[in-house]
Coordinates of C-alpha atoms in Angstrom, one line a residue:
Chain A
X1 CA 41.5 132.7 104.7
X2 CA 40.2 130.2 102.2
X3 CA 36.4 129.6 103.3
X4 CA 35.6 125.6 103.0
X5 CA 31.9 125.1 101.3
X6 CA 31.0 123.2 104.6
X7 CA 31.8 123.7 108.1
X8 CA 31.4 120.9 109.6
X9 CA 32.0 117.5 107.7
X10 CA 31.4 114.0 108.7
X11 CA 32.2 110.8 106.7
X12 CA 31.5 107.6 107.4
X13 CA 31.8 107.8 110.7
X14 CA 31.4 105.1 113.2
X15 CA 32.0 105.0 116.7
X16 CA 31.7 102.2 119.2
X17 CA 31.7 102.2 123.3
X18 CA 33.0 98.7 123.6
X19 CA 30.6 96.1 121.9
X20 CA 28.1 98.9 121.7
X21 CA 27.7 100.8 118.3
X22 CA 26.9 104.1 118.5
X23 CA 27.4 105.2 115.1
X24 CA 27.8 103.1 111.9
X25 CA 28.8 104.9 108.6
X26 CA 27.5 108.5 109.4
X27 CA 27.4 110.9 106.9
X28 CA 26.4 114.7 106.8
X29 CA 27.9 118.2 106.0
X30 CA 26.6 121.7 107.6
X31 CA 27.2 124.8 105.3
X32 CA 27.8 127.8 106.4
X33 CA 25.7 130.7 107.5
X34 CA 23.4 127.9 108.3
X35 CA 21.9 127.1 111.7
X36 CA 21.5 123.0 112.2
X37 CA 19.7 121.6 115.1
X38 CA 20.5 117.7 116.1
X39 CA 17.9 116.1 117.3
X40 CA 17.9 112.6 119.2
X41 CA 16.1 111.0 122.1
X42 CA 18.9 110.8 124.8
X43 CA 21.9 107.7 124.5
X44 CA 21.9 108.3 120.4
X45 CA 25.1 110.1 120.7
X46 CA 24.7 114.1 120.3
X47 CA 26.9 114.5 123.2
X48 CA 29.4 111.9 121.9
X49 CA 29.1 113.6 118.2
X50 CA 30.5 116.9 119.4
X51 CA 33.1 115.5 121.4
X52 CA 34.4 113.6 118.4
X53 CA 34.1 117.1 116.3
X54 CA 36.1 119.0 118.9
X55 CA 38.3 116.6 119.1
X56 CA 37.8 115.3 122.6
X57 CA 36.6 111.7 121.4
X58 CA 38.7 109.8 118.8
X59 CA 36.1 108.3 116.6
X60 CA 36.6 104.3 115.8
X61 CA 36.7 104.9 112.1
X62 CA 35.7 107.8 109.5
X63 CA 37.0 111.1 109.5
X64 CA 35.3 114.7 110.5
X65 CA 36.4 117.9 109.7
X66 CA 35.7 121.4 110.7
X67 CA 36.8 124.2 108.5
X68 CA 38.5 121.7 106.9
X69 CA 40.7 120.4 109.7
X70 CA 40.8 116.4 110.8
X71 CA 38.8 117.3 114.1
X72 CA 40.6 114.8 116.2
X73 CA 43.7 117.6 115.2
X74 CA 42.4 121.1 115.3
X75 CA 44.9 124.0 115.8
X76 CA 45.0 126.6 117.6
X77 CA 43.9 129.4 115.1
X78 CA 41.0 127.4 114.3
X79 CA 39.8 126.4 117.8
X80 CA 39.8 130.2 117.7
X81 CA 37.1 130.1 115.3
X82 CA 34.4 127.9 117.6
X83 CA 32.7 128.8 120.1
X84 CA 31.8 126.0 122.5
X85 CA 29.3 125.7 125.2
X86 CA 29.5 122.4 126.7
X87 CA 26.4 120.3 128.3
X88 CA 25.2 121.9 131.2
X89 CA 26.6 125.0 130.3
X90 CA 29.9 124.0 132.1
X91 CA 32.1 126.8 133.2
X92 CA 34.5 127.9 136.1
X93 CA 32.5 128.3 138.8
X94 CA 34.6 129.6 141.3
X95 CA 35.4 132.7 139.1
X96 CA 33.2 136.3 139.2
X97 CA 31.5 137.6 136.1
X98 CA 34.7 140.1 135.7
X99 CA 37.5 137.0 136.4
X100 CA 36.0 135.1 134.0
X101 CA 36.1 138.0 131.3
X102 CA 39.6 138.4 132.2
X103 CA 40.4 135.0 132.2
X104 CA 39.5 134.3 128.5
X105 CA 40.1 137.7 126.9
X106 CA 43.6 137.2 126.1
X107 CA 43.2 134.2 124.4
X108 CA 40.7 135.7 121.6
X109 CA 42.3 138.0 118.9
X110 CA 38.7 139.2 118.4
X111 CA 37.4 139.7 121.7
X112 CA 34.6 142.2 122.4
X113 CA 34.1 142.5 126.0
X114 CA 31.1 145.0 125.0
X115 CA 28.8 141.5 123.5
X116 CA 29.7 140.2 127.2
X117 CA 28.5 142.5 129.2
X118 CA 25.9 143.7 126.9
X119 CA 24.2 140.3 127.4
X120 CA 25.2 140.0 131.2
X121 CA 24.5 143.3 132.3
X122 CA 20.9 142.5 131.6
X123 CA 20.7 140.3 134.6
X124 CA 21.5 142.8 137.0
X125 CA 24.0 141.4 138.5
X126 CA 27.0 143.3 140.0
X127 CA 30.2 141.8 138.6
X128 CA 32.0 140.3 141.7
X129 CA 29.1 137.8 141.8
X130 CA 30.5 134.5 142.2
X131 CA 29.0 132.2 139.2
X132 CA 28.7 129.2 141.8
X133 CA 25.8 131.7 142.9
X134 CA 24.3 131.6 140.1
X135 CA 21.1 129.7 139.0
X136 CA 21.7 127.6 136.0
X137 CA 19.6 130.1 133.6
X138 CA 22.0 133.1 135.2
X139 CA 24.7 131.0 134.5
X140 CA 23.8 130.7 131.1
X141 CA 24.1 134.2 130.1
X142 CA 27.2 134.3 131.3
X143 CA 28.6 130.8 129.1
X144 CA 26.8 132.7 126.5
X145 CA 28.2 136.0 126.7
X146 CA 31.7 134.5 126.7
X147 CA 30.8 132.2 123.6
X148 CA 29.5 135.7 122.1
X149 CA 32.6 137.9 122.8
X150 CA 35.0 135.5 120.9
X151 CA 33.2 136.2 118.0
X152 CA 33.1 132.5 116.6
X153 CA 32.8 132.2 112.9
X154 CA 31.1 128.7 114.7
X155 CA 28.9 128.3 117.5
X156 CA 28.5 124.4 118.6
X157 CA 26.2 124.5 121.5
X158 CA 25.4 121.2 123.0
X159 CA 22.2 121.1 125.1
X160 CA 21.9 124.9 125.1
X161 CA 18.5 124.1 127.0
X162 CA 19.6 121.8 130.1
X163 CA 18.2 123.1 133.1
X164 CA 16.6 126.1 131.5
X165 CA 12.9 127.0 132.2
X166 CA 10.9 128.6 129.4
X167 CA 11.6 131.6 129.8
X168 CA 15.7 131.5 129.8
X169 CA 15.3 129.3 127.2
X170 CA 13.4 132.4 125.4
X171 CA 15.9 134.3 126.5
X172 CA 19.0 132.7 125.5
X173 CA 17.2 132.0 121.8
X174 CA 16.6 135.5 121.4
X175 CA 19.9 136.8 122.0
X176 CA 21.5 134.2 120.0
X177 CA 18.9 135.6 117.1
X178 CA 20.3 138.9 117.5
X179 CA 24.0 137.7 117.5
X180 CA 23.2 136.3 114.5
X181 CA 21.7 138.6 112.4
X182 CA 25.4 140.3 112.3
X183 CA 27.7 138.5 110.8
X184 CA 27.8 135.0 108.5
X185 CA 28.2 132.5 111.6
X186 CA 27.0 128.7 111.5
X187 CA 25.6 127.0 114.7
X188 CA 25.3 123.5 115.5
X189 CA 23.0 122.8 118.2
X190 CA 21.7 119.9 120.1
X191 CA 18.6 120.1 122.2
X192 CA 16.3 118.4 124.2
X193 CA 13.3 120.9 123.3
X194 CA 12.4 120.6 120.3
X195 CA 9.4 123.1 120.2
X196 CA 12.4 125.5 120.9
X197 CA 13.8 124.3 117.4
X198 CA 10.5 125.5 115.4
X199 CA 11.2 129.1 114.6
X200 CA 15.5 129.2 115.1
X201 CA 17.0 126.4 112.9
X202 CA 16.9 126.5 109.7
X203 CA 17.7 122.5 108.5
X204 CA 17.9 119.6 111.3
X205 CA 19.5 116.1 111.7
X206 CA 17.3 113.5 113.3
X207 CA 19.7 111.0 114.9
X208 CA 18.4 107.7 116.1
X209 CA 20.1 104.9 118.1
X210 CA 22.2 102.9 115.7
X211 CA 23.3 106.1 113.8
X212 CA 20.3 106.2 111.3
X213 CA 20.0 109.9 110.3
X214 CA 17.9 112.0 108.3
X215 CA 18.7 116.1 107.1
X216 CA 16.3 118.1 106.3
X217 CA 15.1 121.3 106.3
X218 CA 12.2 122.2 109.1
X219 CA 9.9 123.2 106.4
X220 CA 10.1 120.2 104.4
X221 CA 9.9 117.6 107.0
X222 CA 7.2 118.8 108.6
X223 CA 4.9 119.4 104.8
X224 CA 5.8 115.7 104.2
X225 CA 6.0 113.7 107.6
X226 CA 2.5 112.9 108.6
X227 CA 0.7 110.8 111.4
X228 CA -2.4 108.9 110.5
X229 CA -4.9 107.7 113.3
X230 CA -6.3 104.1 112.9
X231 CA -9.0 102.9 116.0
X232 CA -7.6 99.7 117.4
X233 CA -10.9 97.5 117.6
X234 CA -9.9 94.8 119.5
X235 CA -6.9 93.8 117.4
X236 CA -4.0 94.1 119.8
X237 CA -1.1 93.4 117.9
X238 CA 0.1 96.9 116.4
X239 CA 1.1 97.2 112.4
X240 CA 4.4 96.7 111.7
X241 CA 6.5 99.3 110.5
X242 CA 8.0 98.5 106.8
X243 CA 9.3 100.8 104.1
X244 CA 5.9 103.3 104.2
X245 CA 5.1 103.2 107.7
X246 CA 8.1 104.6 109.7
X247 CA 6.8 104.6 112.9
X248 CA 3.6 102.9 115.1
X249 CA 3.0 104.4 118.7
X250 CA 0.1 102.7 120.4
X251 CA -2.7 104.5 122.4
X252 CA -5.6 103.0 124.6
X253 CA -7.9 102.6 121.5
X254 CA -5.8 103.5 118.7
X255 CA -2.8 103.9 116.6
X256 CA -0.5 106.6 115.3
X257 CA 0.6 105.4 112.1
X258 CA 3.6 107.7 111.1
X259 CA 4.8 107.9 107.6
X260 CA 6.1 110.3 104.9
X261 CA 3.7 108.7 102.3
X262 CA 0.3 109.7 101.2
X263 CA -2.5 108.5 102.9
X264 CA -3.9 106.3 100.5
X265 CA -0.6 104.5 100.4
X266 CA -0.7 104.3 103.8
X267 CA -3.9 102.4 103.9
X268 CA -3.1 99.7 101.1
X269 CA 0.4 99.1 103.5
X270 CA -2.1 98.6 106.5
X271 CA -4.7 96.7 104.7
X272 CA -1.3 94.6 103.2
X273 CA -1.4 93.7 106.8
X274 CA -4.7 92.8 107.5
X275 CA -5.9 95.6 109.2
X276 CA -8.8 97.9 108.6
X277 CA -8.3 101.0 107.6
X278 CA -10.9 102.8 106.3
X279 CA -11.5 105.0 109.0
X280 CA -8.1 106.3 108.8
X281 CA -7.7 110.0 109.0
X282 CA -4.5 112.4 109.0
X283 CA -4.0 114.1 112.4
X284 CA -2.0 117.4 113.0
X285 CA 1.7 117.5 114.3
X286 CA 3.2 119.7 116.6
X287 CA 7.4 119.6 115.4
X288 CA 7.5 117.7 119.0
X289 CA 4.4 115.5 117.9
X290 CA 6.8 114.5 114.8
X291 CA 10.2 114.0 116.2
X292 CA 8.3 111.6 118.6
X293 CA 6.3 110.2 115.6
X294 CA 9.9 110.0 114.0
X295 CA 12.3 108.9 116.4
X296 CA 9.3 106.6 118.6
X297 CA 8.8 107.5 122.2
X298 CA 11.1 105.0 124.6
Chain B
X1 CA 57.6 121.3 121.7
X2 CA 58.7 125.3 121.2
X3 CA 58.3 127.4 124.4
X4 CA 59.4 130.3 122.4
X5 CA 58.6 133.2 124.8
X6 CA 56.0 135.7 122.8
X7 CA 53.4 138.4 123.5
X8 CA 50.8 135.5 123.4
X9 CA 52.6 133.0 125.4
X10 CA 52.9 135.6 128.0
X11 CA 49.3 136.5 127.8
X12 CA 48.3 132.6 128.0
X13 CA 50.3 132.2 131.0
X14 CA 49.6 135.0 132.8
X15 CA 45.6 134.0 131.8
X16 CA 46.5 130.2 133.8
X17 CA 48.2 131.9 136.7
X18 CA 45.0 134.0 137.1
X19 CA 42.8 131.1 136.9
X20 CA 45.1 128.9 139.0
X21 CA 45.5 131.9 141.6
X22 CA 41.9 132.1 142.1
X23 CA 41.1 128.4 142.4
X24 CA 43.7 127.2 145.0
X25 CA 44.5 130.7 146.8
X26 CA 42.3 129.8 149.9
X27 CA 43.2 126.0 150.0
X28 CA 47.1 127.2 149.6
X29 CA 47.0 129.5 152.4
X30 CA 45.5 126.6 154.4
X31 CA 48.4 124.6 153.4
X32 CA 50.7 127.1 154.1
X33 CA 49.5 127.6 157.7
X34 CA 49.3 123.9 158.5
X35 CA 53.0 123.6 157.4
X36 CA 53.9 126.6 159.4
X37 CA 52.5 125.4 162.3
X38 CA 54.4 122.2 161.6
X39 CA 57.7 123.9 161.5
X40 CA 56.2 126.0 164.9
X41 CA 55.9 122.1 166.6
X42 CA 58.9 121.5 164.8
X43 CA 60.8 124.6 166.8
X44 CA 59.1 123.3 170.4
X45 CA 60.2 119.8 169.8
X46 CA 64.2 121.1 169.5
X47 CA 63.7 123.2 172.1
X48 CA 62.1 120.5 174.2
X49 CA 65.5 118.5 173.8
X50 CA 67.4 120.8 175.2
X51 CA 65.1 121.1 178.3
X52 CA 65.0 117.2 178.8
X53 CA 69.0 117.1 178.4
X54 CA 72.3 119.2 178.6
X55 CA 73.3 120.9 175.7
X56 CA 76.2 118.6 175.1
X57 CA 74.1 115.9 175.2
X58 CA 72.2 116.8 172.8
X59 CA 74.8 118.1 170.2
X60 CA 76.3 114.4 170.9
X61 CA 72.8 112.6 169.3
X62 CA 72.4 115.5 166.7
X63 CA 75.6 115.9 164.9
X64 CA 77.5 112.8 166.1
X65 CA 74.6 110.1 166.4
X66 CA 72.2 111.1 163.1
X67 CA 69.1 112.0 165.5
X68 CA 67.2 114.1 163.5
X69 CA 65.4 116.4 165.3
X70 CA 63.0 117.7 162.3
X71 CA 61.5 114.0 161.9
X72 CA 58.3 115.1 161.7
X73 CA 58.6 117.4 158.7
X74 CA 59.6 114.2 156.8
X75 CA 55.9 113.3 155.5
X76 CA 54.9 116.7 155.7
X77 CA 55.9 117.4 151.8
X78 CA 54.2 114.9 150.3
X79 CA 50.8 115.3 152.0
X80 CA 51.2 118.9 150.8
X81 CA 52.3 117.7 147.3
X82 CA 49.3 115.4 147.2
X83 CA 46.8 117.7 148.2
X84 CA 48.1 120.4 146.0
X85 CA 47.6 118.0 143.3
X86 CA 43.9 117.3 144.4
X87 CA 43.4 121.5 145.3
X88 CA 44.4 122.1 141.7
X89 CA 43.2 119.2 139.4
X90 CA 39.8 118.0 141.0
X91 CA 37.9 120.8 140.7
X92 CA 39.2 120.6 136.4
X93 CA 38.1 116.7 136.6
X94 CA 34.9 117.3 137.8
X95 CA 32.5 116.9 135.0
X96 CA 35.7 117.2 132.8
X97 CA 36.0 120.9 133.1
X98 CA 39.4 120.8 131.7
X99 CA 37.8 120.6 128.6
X100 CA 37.1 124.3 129.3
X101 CA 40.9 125.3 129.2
X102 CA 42.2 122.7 126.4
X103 CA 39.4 123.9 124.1
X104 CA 41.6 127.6 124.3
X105 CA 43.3 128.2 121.1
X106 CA 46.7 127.0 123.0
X107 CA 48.4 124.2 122.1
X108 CA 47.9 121.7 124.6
X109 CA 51.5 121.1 125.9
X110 CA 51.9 124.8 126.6
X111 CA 48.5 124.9 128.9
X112 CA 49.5 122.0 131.0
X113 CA 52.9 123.1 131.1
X114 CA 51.4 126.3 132.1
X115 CA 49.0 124.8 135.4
X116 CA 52.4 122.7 136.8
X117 CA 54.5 125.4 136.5
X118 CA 51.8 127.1 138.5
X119 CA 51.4 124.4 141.0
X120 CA 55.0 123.1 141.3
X121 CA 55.6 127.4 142.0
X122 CA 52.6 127.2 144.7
X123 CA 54.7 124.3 146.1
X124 CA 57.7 125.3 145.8
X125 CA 56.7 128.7 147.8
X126 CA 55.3 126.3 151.0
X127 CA 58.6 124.5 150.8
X128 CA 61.0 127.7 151.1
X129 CA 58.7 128.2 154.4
X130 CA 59.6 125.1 155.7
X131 CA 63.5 124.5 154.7
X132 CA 63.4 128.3 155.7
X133 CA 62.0 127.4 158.8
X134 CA 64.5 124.3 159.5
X135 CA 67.5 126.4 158.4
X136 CA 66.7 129.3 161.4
X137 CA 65.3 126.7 164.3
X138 CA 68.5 124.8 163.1
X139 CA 71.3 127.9 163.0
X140 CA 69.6 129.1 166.0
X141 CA 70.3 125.7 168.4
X142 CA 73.6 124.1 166.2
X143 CA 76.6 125.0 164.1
X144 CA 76.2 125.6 160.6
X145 CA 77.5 122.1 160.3
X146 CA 74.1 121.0 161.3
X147 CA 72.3 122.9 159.3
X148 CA 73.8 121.9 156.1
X149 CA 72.9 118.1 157.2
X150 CA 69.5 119.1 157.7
X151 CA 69.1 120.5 154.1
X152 CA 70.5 118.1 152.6
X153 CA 68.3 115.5 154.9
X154 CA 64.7 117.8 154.2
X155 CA 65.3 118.3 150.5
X156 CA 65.1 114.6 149.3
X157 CA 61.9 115.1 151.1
X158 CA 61.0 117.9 149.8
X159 CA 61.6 116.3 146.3
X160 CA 59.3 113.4 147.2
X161 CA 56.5 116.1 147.6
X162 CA 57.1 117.4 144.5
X163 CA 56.8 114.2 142.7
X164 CA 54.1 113.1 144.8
X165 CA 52.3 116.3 143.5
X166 CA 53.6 115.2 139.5
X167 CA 52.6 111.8 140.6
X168 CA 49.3 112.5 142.0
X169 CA 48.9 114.7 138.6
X170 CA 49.6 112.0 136.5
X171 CA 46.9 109.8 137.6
X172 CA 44.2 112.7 137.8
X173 CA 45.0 113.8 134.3
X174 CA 45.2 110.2 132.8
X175 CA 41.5 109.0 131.2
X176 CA 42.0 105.2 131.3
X177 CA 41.9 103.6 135.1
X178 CA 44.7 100.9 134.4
X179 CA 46.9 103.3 133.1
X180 CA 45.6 105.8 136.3
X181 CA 47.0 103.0 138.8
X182 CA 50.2 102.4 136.9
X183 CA 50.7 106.2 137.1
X184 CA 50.5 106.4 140.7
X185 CA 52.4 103.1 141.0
X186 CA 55.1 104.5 139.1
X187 CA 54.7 108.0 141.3
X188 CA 54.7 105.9 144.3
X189 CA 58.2 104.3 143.5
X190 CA 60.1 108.0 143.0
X191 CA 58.7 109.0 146.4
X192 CA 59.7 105.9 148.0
X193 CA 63.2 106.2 146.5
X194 CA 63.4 110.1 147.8
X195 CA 61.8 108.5 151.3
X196 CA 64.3 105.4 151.7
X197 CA 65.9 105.9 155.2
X198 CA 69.6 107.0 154.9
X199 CA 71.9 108.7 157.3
X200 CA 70.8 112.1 157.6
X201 CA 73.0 114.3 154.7
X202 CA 73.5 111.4 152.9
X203 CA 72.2 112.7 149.7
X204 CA 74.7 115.4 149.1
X205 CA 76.6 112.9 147.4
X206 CA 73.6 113.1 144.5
X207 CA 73.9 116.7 144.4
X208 CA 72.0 118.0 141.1
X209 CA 70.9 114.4 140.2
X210 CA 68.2 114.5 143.2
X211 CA 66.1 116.5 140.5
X212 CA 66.3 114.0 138.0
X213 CA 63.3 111.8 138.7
X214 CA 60.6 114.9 139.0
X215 CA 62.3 116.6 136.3
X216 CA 61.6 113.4 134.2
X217 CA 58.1 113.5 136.2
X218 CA 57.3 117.2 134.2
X219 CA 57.1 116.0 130.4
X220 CA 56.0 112.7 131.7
X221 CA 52.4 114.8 132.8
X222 CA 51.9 116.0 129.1
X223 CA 51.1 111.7 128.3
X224 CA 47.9 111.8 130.1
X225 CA 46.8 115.0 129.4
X226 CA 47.4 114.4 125.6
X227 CA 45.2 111.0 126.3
X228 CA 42.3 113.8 128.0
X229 CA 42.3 116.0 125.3
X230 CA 42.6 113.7 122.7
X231 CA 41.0 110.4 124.3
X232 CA 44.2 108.5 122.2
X233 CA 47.5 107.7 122.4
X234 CA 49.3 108.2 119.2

């Protein structure tokens, strides 16, 4: 089987709900063996994004592929390939743990029943359990146990975290690390925790309203996006953001000034605007301090 | 579309008559014992004729005068058709869990194939009941003449179930709420035509062509499911 150098592509997509644009000219590749994370405030279009790359949305222009494929067309042998856990970790609910083994099995060349109940044995659960008994965080080993026993060369998992407290969401991370140390797999993941993203993903996709986008790796964006505090005074009217300052939150008696530029830069912009900005000073970031630096709270 | 029968298309179908087994099993039985207990009324209400009158009498209005003594078994069908159709397909609407099956590595046309097969089978199964039913409350009160006229009067009905359950398909499966309405509009006429009021019998003239509207109702289901999966038309 001829390996594609990416994944998942996506070019120049754009996708509208009526008048409303979701995305205009998007653009990005994931290679494989890589794990991406997409990360959005809600209504920028995650959701929407993988149901256009599995096909179940037919984008208003552009083309995305996976492994290859026109997504809106993927065949059989290569939906055999991806390993989907829809929002909400959506799933049969009127089956047992064993009928929904039995219900999939036959459809996956490479089924190993041993990675599903490996993972849902651990919850101790006989298997005649109904899974509309389930809490959501049960019912997540189970979605992922399946998703693990087809043995997906790619794992597209949209809002893995929905519904799960921390500790599932541990959980459910640290399984996946395991399942992934074996084997050359790519995952595509969208999530609404980002502290989760930290130490799993290894580039990310920031995707804000209007289709804006930005790839990097973890690493990078976090060494050079940088928040800068600036004490209000009594000016009320907040800086403006411009081509150095990406983002402005305002605070009882400050500002966070967001930016991937230096901090001297910074403060000419600010001064630029008439503001004072000597008492400027760089403040540390949480990853969920910058994505809401980046993408702006609501 | 190839329905070639392989080791895989065995596997899938068997795979969707598990699935399909286990989701409208309870609701089935349900219907089953409803339309038994139609065709139990059904047996009281012949039986009640022949208390009220003589015998004669009552052959007279049956065989000579069209009274059909099975009249209430005429809607019966297509209530079970359409709530087959909801048993089966709401559960896969809500939240879109369909998604679930079409994201199999099937092709699409064989998996939905696959579920009406199952559900025309689950059906079909209630239906042999009732004709069943109608044939032995009929053989055991008339001639065989009688009984023939009573097939041939149920099984339009019984055909207007089965496209009300194709029908009622059609506009769960279909995406886009205009096109939902003209589904079921379009649904609504076959069942009317397999309703319209004609001396009892009087489709035996049809013979085989009875079938052809729901047979044409079968691939017509594969449109709106192709418009799920796909969210498109061509």
């Amino acid at each position: 089987m001829v390996k594609p150098k990416y994944i998942i592509e996506v070019n120049h997509l754009t996708h509208r709900f009526g008048q409303r644009t979701i995305y205009e000219d998007l653009n990005f590749s994931v290679p494989s063996g890589k794990i991406f994370g997409l990360l959005g405030k809600n209504g920028v279009g995650k959701t929407t994004l993988i149901k256009i790359l599995m096909g179940f949305l037919r984008p208003t222009h552009g083309r995305c592929t996976v492994f290859g494929e026109d997504s809106h067309n993927l065949p059989p042998a290569t939906r055999a390939r991806i390993g989907l856990l829809f929002e909400g970790h959506l799933t049969y609910e009127f089956m047992t743990i064993a009928q929904i083994e039995r219900f999939y099995a036959p459809h996956y060349p490479k089924w190993n029943r041993n990675d599903y109940y490996g993972l849902v044995d651990r919850l101790g659960l006989p298997h005649n359990h109904l899974i509309r008994n389930m809490s959501c965080g049960q019912r997540s080993q189970v979605v992922l146990g399946l998703i693990m026993a087809q043995q997906p060369d790619l794992l597209i998992l949209d809002d893995y975290s929905m519904g799960l407290d921390a500790g599932y969401r541990r959980l459910f991370l640290d399984y996946m690390r395991e399942y992934l140390e074996n084997g050359d797999r790519t995952v595509f993941l969208t999530s609404h925790v980002i502290q989760d993203m930290e130490k799993f993903v290894d580039e990310v996709i920031f995707l804000e309203s209007g289709g804006r986008l930005l790839t990097t790796s973890l690493d990078t964006f976090m060494q050079t996006f940088r928040c800068y505090r600036l004490s209000r005074n009594h000016k009320s009217i907040a800086p403006a953001p411009d081509d150095v300052i990406k983002n402005i939150e305002t605070h009882a008696g400050y500002w966070d000034v967001f930016s991937f530029h230096d901090i001297y830069r910074v403060e000419e912009k600010l001064c630029r605007q008439g503001f004072n900005a000597s008492n400027l000073k760089m403040i540390n970031m949480t990853l969920e301090d910058a994505f809401i630096g980046y993408t702006g709270r609501y | 579309m190839r329905l070639s029968v392989t080791r895989e298309g065995i596997d899938m179908f068997r795979s969707i008559l598990f699935k399909e087994y286990l989701k409208i099993r309870l609701p089935w039985l349900t219907l089953l014992i409803l339309n038994g207990g139609l065709m139990a009324y059904v047996a009281i209400a012949t039986r009640h004729l022949f208390v009220m009158d003589h015998a004669e009498m009552v052959w007279y209005q049956v065989l000579h005068l069209g009274r059909i003594h099975y009249s209430h078994l005429k809607y019966a069908p297509v209530v079970t058709g359409l709530l087959l159709s909801c048993i089966q397909y709401l559960p896969e609407m809500t939240s879109e869990r369909l998604r679930l099956t079409l994201h199999l590595p099937v092709s699409p046309n064989r998996l939905i194939i696959a579920h009406i097969m199952v559900g025309l089978t689950a059906f079909g199964l209630i239906l042999f009941v009732d004709l069943t039913a109608l044939t032995l409350i009929t053989s055991w009160y008339f001639p065989f003449e009688a009984v023939t006229t009573a097939l041939w009067t149920a099984l339009p009905w019984a055909m207007a179930g089965a496209a009300a359950y194709l029908g009622a398909t059609l506009g769960l499966l279909e995406p886009n709420y205009r096109l939902k309405l003209f589904n079921l509009a379009i649904a609504a006429g076959v069942v009317g035509l397999y309703l319209y009021p004609l001396s009892p019998g009087a489709y035996r003239l049809l013979g085989f062509k009875l079938t052809v509207p729901v047979l044409l109702l079968i691939p017509a289901v594969l449109l709106p499911a192709y418009r799920f999966r796909y969210r498109r038309v061509s």
